[in-house]
Coordinates of C-alpha atoms in Angstrom, one line a residue:
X629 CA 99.0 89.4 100.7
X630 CA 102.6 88.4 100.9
X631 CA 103.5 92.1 100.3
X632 CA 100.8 93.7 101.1
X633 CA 97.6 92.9 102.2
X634 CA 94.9 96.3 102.7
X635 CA 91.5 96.7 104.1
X636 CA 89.8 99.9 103.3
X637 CA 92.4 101.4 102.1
X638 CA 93.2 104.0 99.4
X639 CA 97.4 102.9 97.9
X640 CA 99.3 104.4 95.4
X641 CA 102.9 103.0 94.3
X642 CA 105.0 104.0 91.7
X643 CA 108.7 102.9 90.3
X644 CA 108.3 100.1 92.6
X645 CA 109.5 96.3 91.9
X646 CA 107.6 93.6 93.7
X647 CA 108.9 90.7 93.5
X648 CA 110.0 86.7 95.0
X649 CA 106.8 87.0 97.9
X650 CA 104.3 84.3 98.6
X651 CA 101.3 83.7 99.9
X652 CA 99.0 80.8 101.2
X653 CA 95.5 82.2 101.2
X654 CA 95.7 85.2 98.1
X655 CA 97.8 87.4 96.5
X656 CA 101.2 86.5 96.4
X657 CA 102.5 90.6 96.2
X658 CA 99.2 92.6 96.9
X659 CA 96.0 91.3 98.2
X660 CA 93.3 94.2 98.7
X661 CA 89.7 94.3 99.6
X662 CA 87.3 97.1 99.8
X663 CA 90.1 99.3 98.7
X664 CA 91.7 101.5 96.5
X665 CA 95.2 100.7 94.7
X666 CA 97.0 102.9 91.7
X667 CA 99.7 101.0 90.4
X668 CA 101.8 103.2 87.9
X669 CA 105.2 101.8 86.5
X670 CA 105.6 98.9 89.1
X671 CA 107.0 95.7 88.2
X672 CA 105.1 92.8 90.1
X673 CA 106.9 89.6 89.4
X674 CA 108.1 86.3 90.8
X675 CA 105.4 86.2 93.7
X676 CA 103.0 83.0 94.1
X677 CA 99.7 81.9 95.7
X678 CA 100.8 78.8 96.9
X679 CA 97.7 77.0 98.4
X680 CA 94.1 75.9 98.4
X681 CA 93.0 76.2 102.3
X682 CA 89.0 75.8 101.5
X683 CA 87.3 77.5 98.0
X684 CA 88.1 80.8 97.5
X685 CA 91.9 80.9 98.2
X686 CA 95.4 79.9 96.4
X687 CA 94.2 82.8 93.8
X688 CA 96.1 85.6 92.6
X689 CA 99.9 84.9 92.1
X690 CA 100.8 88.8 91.7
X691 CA 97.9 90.3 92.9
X692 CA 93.9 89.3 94.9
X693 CA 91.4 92.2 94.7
X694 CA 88.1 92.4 96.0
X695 CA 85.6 94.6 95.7
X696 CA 88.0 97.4 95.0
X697 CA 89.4 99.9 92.2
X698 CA 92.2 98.7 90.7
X699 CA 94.2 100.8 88.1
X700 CA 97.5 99.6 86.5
X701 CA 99.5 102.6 84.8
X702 CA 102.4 100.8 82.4
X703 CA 104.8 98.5 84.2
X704 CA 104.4 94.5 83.9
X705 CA 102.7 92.0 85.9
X706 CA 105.3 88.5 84.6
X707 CA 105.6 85.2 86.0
X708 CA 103.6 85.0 88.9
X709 CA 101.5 81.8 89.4
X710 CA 98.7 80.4 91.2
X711 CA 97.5 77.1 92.4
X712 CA 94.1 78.3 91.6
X713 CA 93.0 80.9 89.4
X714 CA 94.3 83.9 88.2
X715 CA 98.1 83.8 87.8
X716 CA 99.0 87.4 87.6
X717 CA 95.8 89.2 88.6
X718 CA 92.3 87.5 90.5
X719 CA 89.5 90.4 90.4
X720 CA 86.2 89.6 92.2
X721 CA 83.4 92.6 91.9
X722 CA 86.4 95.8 91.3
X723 CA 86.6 98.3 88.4
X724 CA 89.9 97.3 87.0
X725 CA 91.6 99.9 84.5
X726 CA 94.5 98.7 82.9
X727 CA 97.0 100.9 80.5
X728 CA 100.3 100.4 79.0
X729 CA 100.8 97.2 80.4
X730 CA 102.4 94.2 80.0
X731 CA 100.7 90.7 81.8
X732 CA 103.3 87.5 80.5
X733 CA 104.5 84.7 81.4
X734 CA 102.1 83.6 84.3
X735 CA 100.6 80.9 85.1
X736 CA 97.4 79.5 87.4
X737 CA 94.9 76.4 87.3
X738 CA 92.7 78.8 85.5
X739 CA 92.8 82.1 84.3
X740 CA 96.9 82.4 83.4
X741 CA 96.9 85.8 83.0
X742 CA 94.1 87.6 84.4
X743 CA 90.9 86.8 86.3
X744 CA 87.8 88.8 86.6
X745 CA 84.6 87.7 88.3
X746 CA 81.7 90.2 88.3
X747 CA 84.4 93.1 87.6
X748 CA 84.0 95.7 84.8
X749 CA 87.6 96.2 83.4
X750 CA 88.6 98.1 80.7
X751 CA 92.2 97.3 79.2
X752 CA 94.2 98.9 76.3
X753 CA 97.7 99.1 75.3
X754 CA 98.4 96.2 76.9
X755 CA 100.4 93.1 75.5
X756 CA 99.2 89.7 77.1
X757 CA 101.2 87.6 76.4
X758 CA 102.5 83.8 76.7
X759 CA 100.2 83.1 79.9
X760 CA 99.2 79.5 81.0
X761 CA 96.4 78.1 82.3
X762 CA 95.7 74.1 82.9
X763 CA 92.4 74.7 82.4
X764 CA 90.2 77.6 80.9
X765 CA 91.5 81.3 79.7
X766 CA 95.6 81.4 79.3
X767 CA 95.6 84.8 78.6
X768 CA 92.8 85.8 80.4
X769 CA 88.8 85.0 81.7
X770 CA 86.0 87.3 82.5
X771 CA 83.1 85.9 83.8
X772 CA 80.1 88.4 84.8
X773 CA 80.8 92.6 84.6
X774 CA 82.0 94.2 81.6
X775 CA 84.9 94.2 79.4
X776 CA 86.2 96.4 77.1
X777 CA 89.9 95.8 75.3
X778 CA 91.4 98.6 73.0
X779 CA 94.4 98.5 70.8
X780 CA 96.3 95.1 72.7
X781 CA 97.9 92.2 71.8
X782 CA 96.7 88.7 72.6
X783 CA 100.1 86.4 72.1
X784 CA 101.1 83.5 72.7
X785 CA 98.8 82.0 75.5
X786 CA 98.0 78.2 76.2
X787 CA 94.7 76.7 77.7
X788 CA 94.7 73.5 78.5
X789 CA 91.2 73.1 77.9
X790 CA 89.0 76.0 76.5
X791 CA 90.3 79.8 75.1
X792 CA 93.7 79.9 74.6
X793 CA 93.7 84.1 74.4
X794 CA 90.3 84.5 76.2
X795 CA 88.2 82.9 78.0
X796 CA 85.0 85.1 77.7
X797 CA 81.4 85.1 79.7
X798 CA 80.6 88.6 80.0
X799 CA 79.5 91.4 77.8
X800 CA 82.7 93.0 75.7
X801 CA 83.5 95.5 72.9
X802 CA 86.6 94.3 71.4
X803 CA 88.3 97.0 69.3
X804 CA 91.8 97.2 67.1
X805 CA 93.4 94.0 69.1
X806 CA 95.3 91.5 67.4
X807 CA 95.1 87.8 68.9
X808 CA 97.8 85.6 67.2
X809 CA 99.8 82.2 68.3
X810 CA 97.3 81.0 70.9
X811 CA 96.2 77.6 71.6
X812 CA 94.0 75.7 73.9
X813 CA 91.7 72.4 73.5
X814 CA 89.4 74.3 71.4
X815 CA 88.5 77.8 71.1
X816 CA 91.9 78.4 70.7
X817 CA 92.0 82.5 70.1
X818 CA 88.8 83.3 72.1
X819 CA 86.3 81.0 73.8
X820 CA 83.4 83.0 73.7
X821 CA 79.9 82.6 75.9
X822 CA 78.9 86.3 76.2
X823 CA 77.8 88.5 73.8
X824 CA 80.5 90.5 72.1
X825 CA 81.7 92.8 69.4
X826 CA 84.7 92.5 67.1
X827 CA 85.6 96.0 65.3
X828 CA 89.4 96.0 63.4
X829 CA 90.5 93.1 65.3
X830 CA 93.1 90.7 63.7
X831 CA 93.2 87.0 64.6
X832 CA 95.8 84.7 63.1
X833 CA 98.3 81.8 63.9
X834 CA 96.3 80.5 66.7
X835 CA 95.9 76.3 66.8
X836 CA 93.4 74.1 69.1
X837 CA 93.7 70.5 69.0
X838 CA 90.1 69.7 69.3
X839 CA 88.0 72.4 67.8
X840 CA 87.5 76.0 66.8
X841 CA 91.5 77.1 66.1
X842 CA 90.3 81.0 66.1
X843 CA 86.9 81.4 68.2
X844 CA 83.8 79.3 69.5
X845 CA 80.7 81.2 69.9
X846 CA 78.3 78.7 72.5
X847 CA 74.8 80.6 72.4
X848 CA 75.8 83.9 72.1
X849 CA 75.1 86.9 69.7
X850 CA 78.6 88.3 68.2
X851 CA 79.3 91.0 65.7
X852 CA 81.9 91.6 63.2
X853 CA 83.3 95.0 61.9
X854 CA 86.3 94.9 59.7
X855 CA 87.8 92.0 61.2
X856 CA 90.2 89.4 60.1
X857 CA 89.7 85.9 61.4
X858 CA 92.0 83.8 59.0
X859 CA 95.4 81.4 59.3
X860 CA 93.9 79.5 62.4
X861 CA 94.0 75.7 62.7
X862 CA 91.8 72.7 64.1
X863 CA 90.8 69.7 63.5
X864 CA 87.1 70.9 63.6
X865 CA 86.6 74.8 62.5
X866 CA 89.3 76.2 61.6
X867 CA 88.3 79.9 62.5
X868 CA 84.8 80.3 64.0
X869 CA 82.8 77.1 65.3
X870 CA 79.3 78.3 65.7
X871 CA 78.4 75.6 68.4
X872 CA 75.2 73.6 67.4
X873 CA 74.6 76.9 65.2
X874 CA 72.8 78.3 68.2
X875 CA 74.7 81.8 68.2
X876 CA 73.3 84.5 66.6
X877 CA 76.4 86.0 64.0
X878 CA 76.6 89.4 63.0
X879 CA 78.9 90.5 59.8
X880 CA 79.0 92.5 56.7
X881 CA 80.9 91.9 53.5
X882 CA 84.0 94.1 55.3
X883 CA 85.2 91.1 57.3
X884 CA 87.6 88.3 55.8
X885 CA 87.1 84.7 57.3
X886 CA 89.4 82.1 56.2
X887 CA 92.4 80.9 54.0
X888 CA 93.4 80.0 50.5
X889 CA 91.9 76.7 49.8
X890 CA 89.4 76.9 52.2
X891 CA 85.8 77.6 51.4
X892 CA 83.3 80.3 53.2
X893 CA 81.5 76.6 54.9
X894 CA 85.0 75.4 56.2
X895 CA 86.1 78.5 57.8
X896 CA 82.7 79.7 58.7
X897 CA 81.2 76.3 60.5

């Protein structure tokens, strides 16, 4: 915790800029466990996790939360990085709320924007946007918990190898999000390995070099509700890449997959 580091603690900070600290073992501004921290309005930018020491550190450029509530009320979380994962936020096993938010410009290993392992967090309002990861999930990566993302916008994020937007291995309702100008390896809007559903979500403009320019589905079960999925590009599958056809594919006739020129097969592989 180059800022601040708490243990069993209940924080709250408002109209507060954190910004410019480092720190060698996690959480570069705020690094909590067992705890409780309300964020509301605070600016948390600049700071760094600067170093592996042994596995489980160099995570969390802005902020390193463990087993602990976390709720972010408005204010940004912009250019932090990490040597490991999580550029602007690392979550292990912690309800995370976020609202109103902005999470840009960071950048980690893994996991650009935000990381969550085993954490249910629920996001909406919140832009996340041009994040960078040199591996898996530029904008963000949820593996284990819950997630559930209302009414944000996905822009803009690089992945160096797999979901350029998200990076997805737990259960999630995605609703009224628009995902656009992403890219990654393949799986360039979402990279998605846990069963989720789409309702009113809008995914365009997003490009992987390898495969799957708007999602890849790897043995999952995913529904559709009036969702566009159209204007992506890739080599392979230009919108959805149903891996070895092994996910199960939910969607009625209100959806729209694909471009002009391309068939229902191309866009739909």
């Amino acid at each position: 915790g180059g800022g601040l580091a708490a243990y069993s603690a209940d924080i709250t900070m408002t109209d507060t800029a954190v910004t410019g600290n480092s720190a060698s073992f996690a959480g570069g501004a705020f690094y909590v466990n067992y705890s409780s921290i309300t964020l509301t309005d605070v600016t948390t930018s600049g700071n760094a996790a600067t170093s592996i020491v042994y596995y489980g550190t160099g995570h969390g450029g802005g902020i390193s939360s463990r087993h602990s509530t976390l709720t972010i009320d408005g204010g940004a979380i912009s250019d932090n990085t990490a040597v490991g994962r999580g550029g602007g936020v690392n979550s292990y096993y912690d309800t995370v709320t976020i609202s109103g938010s902005t999470i840009s410009g960071n950048a980690a290993d893994n996991s650009g924007g935000l990381r969550t392992g085993g954490s249910d967090v629920t996001i909406d309002n919140t832009s996340i946007a041009n994040n960078t990861a040199t591996y898996n999930g530029g904008g963000l990566s949820v593996s284990g918990g819950t997630l559930e993302l209302t009414a944000n916008t996905i822009s803009g994020n690089t992945a160096g190898a797999l979901g350029g937007g998200l990076y997805l291995g737990a259960p999630a309702n995605i609703v009224n999000t628009t995902v656009s100008g992403n890219s990654a390896h393949s799986g360039a809007g979402f990279y998605v390995s846990g069963p989720a559903t789409l309702t009113n979500v809008t995914m365009t403009g997003s490009t992987a070099s390898y495969q799957s320019g708007g999602i890849h589905l790897g043995y999952v079960t995913v529904a559709f509700e009036r969702s566009l999925i159209s204007g992506n590009a890739a080599p392979t599958a230009d919108e959805i890449n149903n891996y070895n056809n092994a996910s199960t594919l939910i969607a009625d006739a209100a959806n729209v997959f694909g471009h002009d020129g391309q068939t229902a097969a191309d866009a739909f592989v």
